[in-house]
Coordinates of C-alpha atoms and ligand atoms in Angstrom, one line a residue:
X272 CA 192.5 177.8 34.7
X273 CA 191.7 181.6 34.7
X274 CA 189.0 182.7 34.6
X275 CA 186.5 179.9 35.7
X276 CA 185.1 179.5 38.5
X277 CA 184.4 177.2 41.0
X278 CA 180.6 177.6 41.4
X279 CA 178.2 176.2 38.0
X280 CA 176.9 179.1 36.0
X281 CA 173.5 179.5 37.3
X282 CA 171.3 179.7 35.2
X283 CA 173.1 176.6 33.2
X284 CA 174.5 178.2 29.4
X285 CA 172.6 176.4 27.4
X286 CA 174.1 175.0 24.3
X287 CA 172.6 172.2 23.5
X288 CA 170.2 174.1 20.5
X289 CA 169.2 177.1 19.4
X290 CA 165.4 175.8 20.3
X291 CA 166.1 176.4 24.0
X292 CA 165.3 180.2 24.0
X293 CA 162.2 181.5 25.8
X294 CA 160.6 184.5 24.4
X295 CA 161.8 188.4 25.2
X296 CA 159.8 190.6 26.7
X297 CA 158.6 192.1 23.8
X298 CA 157.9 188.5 22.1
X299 CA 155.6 188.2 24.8
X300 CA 153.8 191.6 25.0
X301 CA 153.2 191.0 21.2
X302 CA 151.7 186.9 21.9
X303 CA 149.6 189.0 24.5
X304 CA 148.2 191.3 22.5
X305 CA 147.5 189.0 19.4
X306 CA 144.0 189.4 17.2
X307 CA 142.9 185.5 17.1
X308 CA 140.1 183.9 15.7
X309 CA 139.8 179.9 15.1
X310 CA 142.5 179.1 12.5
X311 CA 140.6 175.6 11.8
X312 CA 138.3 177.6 10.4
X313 CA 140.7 179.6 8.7
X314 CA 139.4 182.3 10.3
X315 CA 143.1 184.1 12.7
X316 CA 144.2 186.9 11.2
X317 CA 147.6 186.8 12.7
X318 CA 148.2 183.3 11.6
X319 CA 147.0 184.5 7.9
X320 CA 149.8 187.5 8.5
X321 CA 152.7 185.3 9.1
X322 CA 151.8 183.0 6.2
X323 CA 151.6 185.6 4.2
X324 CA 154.9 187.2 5.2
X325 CA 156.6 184.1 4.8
X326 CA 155.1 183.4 1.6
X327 CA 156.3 186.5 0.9
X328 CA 159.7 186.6 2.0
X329 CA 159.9 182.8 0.3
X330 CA 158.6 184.5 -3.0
X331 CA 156.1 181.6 -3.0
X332 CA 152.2 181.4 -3.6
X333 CA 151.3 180.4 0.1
X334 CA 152.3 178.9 3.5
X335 CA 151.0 177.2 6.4
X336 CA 152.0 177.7 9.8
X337 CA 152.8 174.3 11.6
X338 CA 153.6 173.1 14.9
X339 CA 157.6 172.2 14.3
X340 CA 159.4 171.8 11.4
X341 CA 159.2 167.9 11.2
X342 CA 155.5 168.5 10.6
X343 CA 156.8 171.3 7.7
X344 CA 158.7 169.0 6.2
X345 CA 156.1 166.1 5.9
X346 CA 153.7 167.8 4.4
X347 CA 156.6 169.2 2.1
X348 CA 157.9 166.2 1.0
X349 CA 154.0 164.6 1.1
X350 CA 153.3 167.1 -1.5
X351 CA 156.3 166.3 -3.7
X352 CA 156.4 162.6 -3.3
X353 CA 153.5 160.0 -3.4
X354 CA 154.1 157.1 -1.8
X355 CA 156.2 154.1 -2.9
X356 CA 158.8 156.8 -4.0
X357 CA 161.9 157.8 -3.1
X358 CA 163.1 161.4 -1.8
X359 CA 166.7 161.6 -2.0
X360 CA 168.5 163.5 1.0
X361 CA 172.4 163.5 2.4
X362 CA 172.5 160.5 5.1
X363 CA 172.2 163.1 8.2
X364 CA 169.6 165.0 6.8
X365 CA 166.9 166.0 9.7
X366 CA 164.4 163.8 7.3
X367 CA 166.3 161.0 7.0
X368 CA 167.8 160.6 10.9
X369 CA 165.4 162.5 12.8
X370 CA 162.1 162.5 12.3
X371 CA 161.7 159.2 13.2
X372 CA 161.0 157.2 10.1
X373 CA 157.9 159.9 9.5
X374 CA 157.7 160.5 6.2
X375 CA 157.7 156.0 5.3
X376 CA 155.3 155.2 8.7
X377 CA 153.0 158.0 7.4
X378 CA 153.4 158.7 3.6
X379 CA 154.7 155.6 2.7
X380 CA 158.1 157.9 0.9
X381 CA 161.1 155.8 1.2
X382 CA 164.4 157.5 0.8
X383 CA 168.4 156.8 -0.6
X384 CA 171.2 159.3 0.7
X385 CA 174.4 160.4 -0.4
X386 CA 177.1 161.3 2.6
X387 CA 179.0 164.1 2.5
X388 CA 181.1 165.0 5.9
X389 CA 179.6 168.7 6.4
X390 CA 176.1 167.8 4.8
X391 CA 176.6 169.6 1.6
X392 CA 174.8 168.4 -1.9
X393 CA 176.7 166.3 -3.9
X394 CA 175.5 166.7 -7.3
X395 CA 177.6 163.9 -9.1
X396 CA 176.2 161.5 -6.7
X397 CA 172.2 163.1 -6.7
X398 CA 172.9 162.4 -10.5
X399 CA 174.1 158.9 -10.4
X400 CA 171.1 158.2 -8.3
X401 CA 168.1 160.0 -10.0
X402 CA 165.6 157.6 -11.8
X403 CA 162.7 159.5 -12.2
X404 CA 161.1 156.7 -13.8
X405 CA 162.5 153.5 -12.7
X406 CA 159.6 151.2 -14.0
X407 CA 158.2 148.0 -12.8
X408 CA 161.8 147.0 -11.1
X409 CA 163.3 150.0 -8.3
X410 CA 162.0 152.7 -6.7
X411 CA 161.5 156.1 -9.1
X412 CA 162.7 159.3 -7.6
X413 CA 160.0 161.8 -7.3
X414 CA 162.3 164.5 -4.9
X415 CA 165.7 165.3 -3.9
X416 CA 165.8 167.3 -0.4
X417 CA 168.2 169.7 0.5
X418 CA 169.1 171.1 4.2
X419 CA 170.3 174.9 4.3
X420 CA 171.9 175.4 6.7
X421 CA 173.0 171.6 7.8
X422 CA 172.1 171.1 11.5
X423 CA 174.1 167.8 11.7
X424 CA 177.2 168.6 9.4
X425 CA 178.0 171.9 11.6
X426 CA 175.3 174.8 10.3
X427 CA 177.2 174.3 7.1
X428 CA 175.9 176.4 4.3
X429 CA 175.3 175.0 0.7
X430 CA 176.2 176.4 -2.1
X431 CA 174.6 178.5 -3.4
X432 CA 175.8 177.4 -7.2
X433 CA 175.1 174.1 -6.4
X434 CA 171.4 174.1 -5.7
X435 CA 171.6 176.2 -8.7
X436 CA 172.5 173.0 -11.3
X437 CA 170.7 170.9 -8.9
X438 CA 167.4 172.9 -10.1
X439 CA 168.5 172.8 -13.3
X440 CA 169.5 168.8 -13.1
X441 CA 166.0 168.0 -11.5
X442 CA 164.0 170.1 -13.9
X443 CA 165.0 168.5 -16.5
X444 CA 163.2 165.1 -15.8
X445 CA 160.6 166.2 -13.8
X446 CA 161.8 165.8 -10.1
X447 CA 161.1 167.6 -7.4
X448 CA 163.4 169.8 -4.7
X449 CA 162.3 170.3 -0.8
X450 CA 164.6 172.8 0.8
X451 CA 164.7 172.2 4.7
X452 CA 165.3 175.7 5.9
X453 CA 164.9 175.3 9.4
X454 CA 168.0 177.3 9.4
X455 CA 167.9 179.1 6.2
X456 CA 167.5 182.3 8.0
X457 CA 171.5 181.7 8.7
X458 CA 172.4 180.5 6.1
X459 CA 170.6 183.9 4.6
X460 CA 172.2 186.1 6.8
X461 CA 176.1 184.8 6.6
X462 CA 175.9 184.0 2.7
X463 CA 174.4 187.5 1.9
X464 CA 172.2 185.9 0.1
X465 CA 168.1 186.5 0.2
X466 CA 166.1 183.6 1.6
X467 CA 163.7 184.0 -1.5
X468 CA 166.8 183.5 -3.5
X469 CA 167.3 180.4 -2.2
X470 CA 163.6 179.4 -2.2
X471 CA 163.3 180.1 -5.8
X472 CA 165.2 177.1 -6.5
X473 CA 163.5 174.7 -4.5
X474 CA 159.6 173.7 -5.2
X475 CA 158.7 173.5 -1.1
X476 CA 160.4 175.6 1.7
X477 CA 160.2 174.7 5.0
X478 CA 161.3 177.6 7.8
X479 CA 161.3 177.2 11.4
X480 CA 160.7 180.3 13.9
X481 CA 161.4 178.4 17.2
X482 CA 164.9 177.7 16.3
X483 CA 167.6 180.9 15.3
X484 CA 164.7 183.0 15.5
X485 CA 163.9 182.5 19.3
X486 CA 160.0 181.9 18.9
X487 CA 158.8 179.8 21.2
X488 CA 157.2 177.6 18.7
X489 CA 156.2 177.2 15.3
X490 CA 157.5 176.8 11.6
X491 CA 156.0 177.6 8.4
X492 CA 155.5 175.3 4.9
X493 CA 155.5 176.7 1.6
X494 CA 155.0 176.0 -1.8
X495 CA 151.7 176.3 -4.5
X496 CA 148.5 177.4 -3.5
X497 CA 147.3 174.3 -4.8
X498 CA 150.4 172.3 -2.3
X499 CA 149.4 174.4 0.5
X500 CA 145.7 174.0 0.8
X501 CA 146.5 170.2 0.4
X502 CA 149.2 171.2 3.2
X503 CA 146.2 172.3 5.4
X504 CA 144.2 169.2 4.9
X505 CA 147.1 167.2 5.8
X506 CA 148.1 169.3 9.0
X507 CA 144.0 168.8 10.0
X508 CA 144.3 164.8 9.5
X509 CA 147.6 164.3 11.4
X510 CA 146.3 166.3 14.5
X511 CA 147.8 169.3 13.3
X512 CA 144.9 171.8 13.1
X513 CA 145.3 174.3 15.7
X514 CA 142.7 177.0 16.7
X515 CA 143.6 180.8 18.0
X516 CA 147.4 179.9 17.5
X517 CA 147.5 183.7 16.5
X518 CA 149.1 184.1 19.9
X519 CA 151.9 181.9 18.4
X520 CA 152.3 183.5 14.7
X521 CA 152.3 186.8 17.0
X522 CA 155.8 185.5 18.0
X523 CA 156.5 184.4 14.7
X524 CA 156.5 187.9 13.3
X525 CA 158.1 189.3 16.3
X526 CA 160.8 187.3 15.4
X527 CA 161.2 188.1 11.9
X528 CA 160.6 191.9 12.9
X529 CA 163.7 191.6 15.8
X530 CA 165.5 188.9 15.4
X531 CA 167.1 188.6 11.7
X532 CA 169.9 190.7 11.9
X533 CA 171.0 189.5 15.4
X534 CA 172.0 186.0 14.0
X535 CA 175.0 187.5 12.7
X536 CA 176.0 188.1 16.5
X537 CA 175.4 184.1 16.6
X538 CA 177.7 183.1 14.3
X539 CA 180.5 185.2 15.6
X540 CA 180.1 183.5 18.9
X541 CA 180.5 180.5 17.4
X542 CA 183.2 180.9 15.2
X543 CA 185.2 181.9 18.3
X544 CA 183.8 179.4 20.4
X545 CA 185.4 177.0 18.1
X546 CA 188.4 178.4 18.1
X547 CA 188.9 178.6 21.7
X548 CA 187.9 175.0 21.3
X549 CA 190.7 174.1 18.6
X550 CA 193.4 175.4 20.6
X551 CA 192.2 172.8 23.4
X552 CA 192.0 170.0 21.2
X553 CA 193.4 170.7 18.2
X554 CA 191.6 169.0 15.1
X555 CA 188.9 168.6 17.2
X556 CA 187.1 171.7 14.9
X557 CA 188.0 173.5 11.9
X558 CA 187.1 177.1 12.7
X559 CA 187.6 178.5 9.6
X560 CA 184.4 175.8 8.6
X561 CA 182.0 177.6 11.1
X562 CA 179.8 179.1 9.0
X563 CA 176.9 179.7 11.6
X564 CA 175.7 179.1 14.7
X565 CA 176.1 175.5 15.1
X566 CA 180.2 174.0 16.0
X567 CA 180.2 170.4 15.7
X568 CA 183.7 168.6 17.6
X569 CA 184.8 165.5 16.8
X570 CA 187.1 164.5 19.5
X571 CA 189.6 162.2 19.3
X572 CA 188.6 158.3 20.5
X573 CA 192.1 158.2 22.9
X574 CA 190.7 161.4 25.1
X575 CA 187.1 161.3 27.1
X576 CA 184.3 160.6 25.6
X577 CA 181.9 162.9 24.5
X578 CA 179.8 161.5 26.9
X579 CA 182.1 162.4 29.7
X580 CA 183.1 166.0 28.6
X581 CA 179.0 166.9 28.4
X582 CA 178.7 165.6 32.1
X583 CA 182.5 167.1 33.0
X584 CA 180.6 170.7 31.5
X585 CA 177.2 170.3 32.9
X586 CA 178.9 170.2 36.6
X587 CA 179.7 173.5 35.5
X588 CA 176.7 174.9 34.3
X589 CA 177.4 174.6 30.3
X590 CA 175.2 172.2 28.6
X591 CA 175.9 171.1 25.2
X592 CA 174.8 168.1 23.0
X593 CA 176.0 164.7 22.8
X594 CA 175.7 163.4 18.9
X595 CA 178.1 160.0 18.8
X596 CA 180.7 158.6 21.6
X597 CA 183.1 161.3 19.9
X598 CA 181.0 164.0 18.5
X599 CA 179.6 167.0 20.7
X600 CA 177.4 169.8 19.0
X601 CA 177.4 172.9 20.3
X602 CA 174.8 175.7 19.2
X603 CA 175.1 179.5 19.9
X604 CA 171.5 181.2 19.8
X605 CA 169.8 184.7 21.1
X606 CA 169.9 183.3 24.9
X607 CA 173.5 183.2 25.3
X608 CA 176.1 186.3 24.5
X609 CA 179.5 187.3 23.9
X610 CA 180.3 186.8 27.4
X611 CA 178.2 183.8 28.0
X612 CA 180.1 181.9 25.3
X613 CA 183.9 183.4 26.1
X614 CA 182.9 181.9 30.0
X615 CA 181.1 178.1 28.2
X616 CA 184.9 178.2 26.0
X617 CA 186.7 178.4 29.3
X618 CA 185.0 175.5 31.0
X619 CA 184.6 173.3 27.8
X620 CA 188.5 173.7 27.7
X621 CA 188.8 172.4 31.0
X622 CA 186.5 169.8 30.5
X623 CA 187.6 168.8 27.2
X624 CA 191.8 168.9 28.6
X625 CA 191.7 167.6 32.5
Ligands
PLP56 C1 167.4 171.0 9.7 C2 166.2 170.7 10.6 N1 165.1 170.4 10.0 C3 164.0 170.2 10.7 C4 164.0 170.2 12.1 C5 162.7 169.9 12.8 O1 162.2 170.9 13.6 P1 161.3 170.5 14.9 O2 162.2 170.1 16.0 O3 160.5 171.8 15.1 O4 160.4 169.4 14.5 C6 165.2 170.5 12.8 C7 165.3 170.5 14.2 O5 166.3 170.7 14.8 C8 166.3 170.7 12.0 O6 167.5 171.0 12.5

């Protein structure tokens, strides 16, 4: 096949996530040069800058830095739910299928799910399951959470009119909406659409820095004032407190100062990644439903399995993700460019056809 070449790409073309970059030069000259103090004592004035930014940007009353955005989330859906209720999320939410049971083995939040196949809302179903106040009997709904983009339905975007009635649906009777953004930068950037947009229909925002964004770690929480100083005491009693982590809010802001208008690049590499992709298998991807960085292929159960095209690829120095014994994910990020992906195309072609 032209253009591949016998020898593995070395370094490996990494495209298993978009949390596999490792900070730029100038990420790391600015985590160098960081003002710190002990943020336990609420005392780093680079932490207290990216909070604020983000706060900011979310159109929100405060934030709180966090280790990942599993521990955003928690304390998100901790604020909006108290335990012995229900959040409801789509079935391949992040909350719901990978954060390993966190928010009942900690909070005591149980949660119902509708399915959709790209991850989107579906309000007909939220509103045949909402029962703000159930009684004595079933579980009441404190919270419905919403993923923007969708990491597991394909860095699919949600509607932006839809979260729009969903505000308006919840509102009415009281119940809560978490948005996990751990993406929403994306979805930001290809909708045209401002993240505080987005936020302002949602009660708590979580944003992640390490992922599209390139930091190395680190995602922010936000909500109230009143949420987020419950937020910090949360983070504190799960292990969370963390003391000059200015070094890693320096890399937060460095991100949000250099890396935002990139992710454009991102999706563009996707979007041909996938079609590249569709031409090898054909149906495996719908091209056109590549919104952002992240392709998801379902391959057909008569050809290798996913299992076997990931090891087929990885001989040849392109790593991707194995969801399901069909489904692969791949996911473009700052790490790999133009030329990285057109070469990852060629040899997932090969892998996916021979
Ligand atoms: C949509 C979504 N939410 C939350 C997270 C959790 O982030 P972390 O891995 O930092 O805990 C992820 C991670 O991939 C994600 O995709």
């Amino acid at each position: 096949m032209s253009g591949v070449t016998e020898t593995p790409h070395d370094p490996p073309i990494d495209l298993r996530s978009d949390t596999v970059t490792r900070p730029t030069d100038g990420m790391r000259a600015a985590m160098a040069c960081a003002d710190v103090g002990d943020d336990v004592y609420d005392e780093d004035p680079t932490c207290h800058a990216l909070e604020e930014r983000v706060a900011a940007l979310l159109g929100k009353e405060a934030a709180v830095f966090t280790v990942t955005g599993s521990m955003a989330n928690l304390l998100a859906v901790r604020a909006l739910v108290p335990p012995g209720k229900e959040v409801l999320c789509e079935a391949r939410a992040h909350i719901a299928r990978a954060e390993l049971g966190a928010h009942a083995a900690i909070f005591g939040v149980t949660s119902r799910t509708w399915a959709h196949p790209r991850g989107l809302l579906d309000l007909d179903a939220v509103q045949a399951m909402l029962v703000p106040d159930a009684g004595p009997y079933f579980v009441s709904t404190a919270a419905v959470s919403v993923e923007n983009t969708h990491n597991f339905g394909g860095g699919s975007i949600q509607p932006y009119e839809g979260l729009r009635k969903l505000r308006e649906v919840t509102g009415a009777v009281g119940v809560g909406v978490h948005l996990d953004g751990a993406r929403l930068w994306n979805a930001s950037v290809a909708a045209g659409i401002p993240v505080g947009e987005y936020a302002a229909l949602a009660d708590t925002v979580s944003v992640c820095l390490s992922k599209a964004l390139g930091a190395p770690v680190g995602s922010v929480v936000a909500g109230t004032a009143e949420q987020m100083a419950e937020a910090r005491i949360w983070r504190k009693r799960l292990g969370g407190g963390w003391r000059q982590a200015g070094v890693l809010a320096a890399a937060g802001l460095y991100a949000l100062d250099h890396h935002l208008d990139r992710l454009a690049d991102d999706h563009t590499n996707a979007r041909d990644l996938a079609r590249r992709l569709a031409d090898a298998v054909p149906g495996s991807v719908d091209p056109a439903a590549v919104e952002t960085n992240i392709v998801v292929l379902n391959l057909p159960a008569t050809g290798p399995t996913a299992g076997e095209v990931a090891a087929r690829a990885r001989q040849d120095g392109v790593l991707i993700s194995v969801l399901g014994p069909t489904t692969l994910r791949l996911v473009t990020h700052l790490d790999v460019d133009q030329a990285a992906c057109a070469h990852a195309a060629e040899v997932l072609a090969r892998a996916l056809t021979s």
